[in-house]
């Protein structure tokens, strides 16, 4: 059995407390000014350009990146605190979130110097929305089956084909996309895919909406019709994107956003219960709190390992697997516990509205960013079981 699996016993250091207080004060000001309401999951707009810029101005985007690219050279643990605080209050951070979490780190590693100088400071200022162009019809879990083609032409590449489920493509400035630049080879079926930086304003790119069960417009189909991409927008090695994907996944799969997306129902349930819950509710709450505490310790541990320069891909997959199942089941568990609340004793209107929303959006949680089955395959491999 592999001995590589390891959750380092990381704790948030004292400087995180001061940062947390700062973020909470900022959030309180924004809520008071009407930017968003913490007890309202994202019914309407999931993004807010002006809000993202204010977060950027506070230095809370690109926190771990080098100062020469607009970053702040702070730790992954400090970034953890900021992500957590914005997530538990349902703040509309969508505009910059993907760029901050994973596109920026990909550019830092694989983009040319002029691209880094141009784009990273704008991400840090909260000006840019990035999207992930991986999935295609027929290529979701099996990313390496991607067919959308980039063909070499004078000065760059021409792209033809389509991506699907592309979250935020309708508001995006850039995509980091995975395209086929040559056929797979017999010895390595993962060979032949290349990562590109795509300017979403390029002629030949059409974005078509796909609506969620909640009625929200979250993701899209993105169609490429001879779209031109300049040669310096290749990220990393032509044909070797499979070698680059793993570290991106550690960033994508381990953060607190992977178990806190339905947290609002727990917070509202606690409010509805009041200070003296009955024994059954207290027991149910205690169980949920203990589980949440464990997930949080694991996620903080991964942040600490990223800080230490490790690539905890298997540990991240475990956080995402356990975390997304937990957040998916949370509305159902709260619904069961809340069934015993006396309507005349507790105002449950907000809770009921939230539960109706959460139950409709919850199925996506264990699909986005890698399904449960795929994560378990990665974990099994990490444990030496397959
Ligand atoms: C809300 C949301 C947002 C998303 N945003 C983006 C985005 O921004 N960019 C992007 O590129 N993609 C995005 N996706 C797509 C997502 O990554 C894919 O849906 C996911 O990877 C699964 O791919 P698929 O839908 O093609 O399903 P399939 O791969 O066809 O899988 C169907 C079922 O078969 C199972 N399965 C597949 N292969 C195996 C296997 N080898 N072993 C065991 N079981 C298997 C899966 O677990 C699943 O249950 C998003 C998805 C959702 C739901």
XYZ file of C-alpha atoms in Angstrom, residues 30 34-37 40-55 61 86-87 89-99 126-131 166-173 207 216-220 261 357:
57
model
C -20.977 45.470 2.556
C -26.972 46.319 0.710
C -24.392 44.604 -1.536
C -25.801 41.180 -0.609
C -27.799 39.383 2.122
C -30.035 34.586 0.850
C -28.334 31.927 -1.239
C -27.585 33.128 -4.734
C -31.042 33.483 -6.221
C -30.073 36.190 -8.638
C -26.721 37.473 -9.800
C -23.840 35.377 -8.612
C -21.266 38.006 -9.447
C -20.724 41.686 -8.806
C -17.928 43.460 -10.691
C -17.716 46.397 -8.315
C -17.646 44.095 -5.268
C -14.814 42.024 -6.782
C -12.825 45.228 -7.330
C -13.334 46.237 -3.703
C -12.082 42.817 -2.593
C -7.221 38.230 -4.535
C -16.870 34.924 1.919
C -18.345 31.461 1.364
C -22.094 34.495 3.907
C -22.904 33.708 0.262
C -20.889 36.676 -0.985
C -21.082 37.209 -4.782
C -17.406 36.415 -5.511
C -17.960 34.486 -8.732
C -16.382 37.038 -10.996
C -12.883 36.548 -9.634
C -13.105 33.245 -7.777
C -11.887 30.789 -10.435
C -9.096 33.150 -11.531
C -10.653 41.920 -9.269
C -11.105 42.961 -12.885
C -11.059 39.621 -14.678
C -13.332 36.595 -14.823
C -11.725 33.313 -15.885
C -13.460 30.084 -16.820
C -18.614 26.107 -18.814
C -19.533 27.976 -15.625
C -19.620 31.780 -16.012
C -18.648 31.783 -19.716
C -21.358 34.422 -20.292
C -19.499 36.893 -18.064
C -15.949 35.706 -18.732
C -12.957 37.634 -19.998
C -21.604 31.378 -25.740
C -30.285 30.205 -12.669
C -27.962 30.841 -15.555
C -24.695 29.392 -14.274
C -23.133 27.475 -17.084
C -22.994 27.436 -20.874
C -22.056 25.675 -0.427
C -33.587 26.232 -3.167
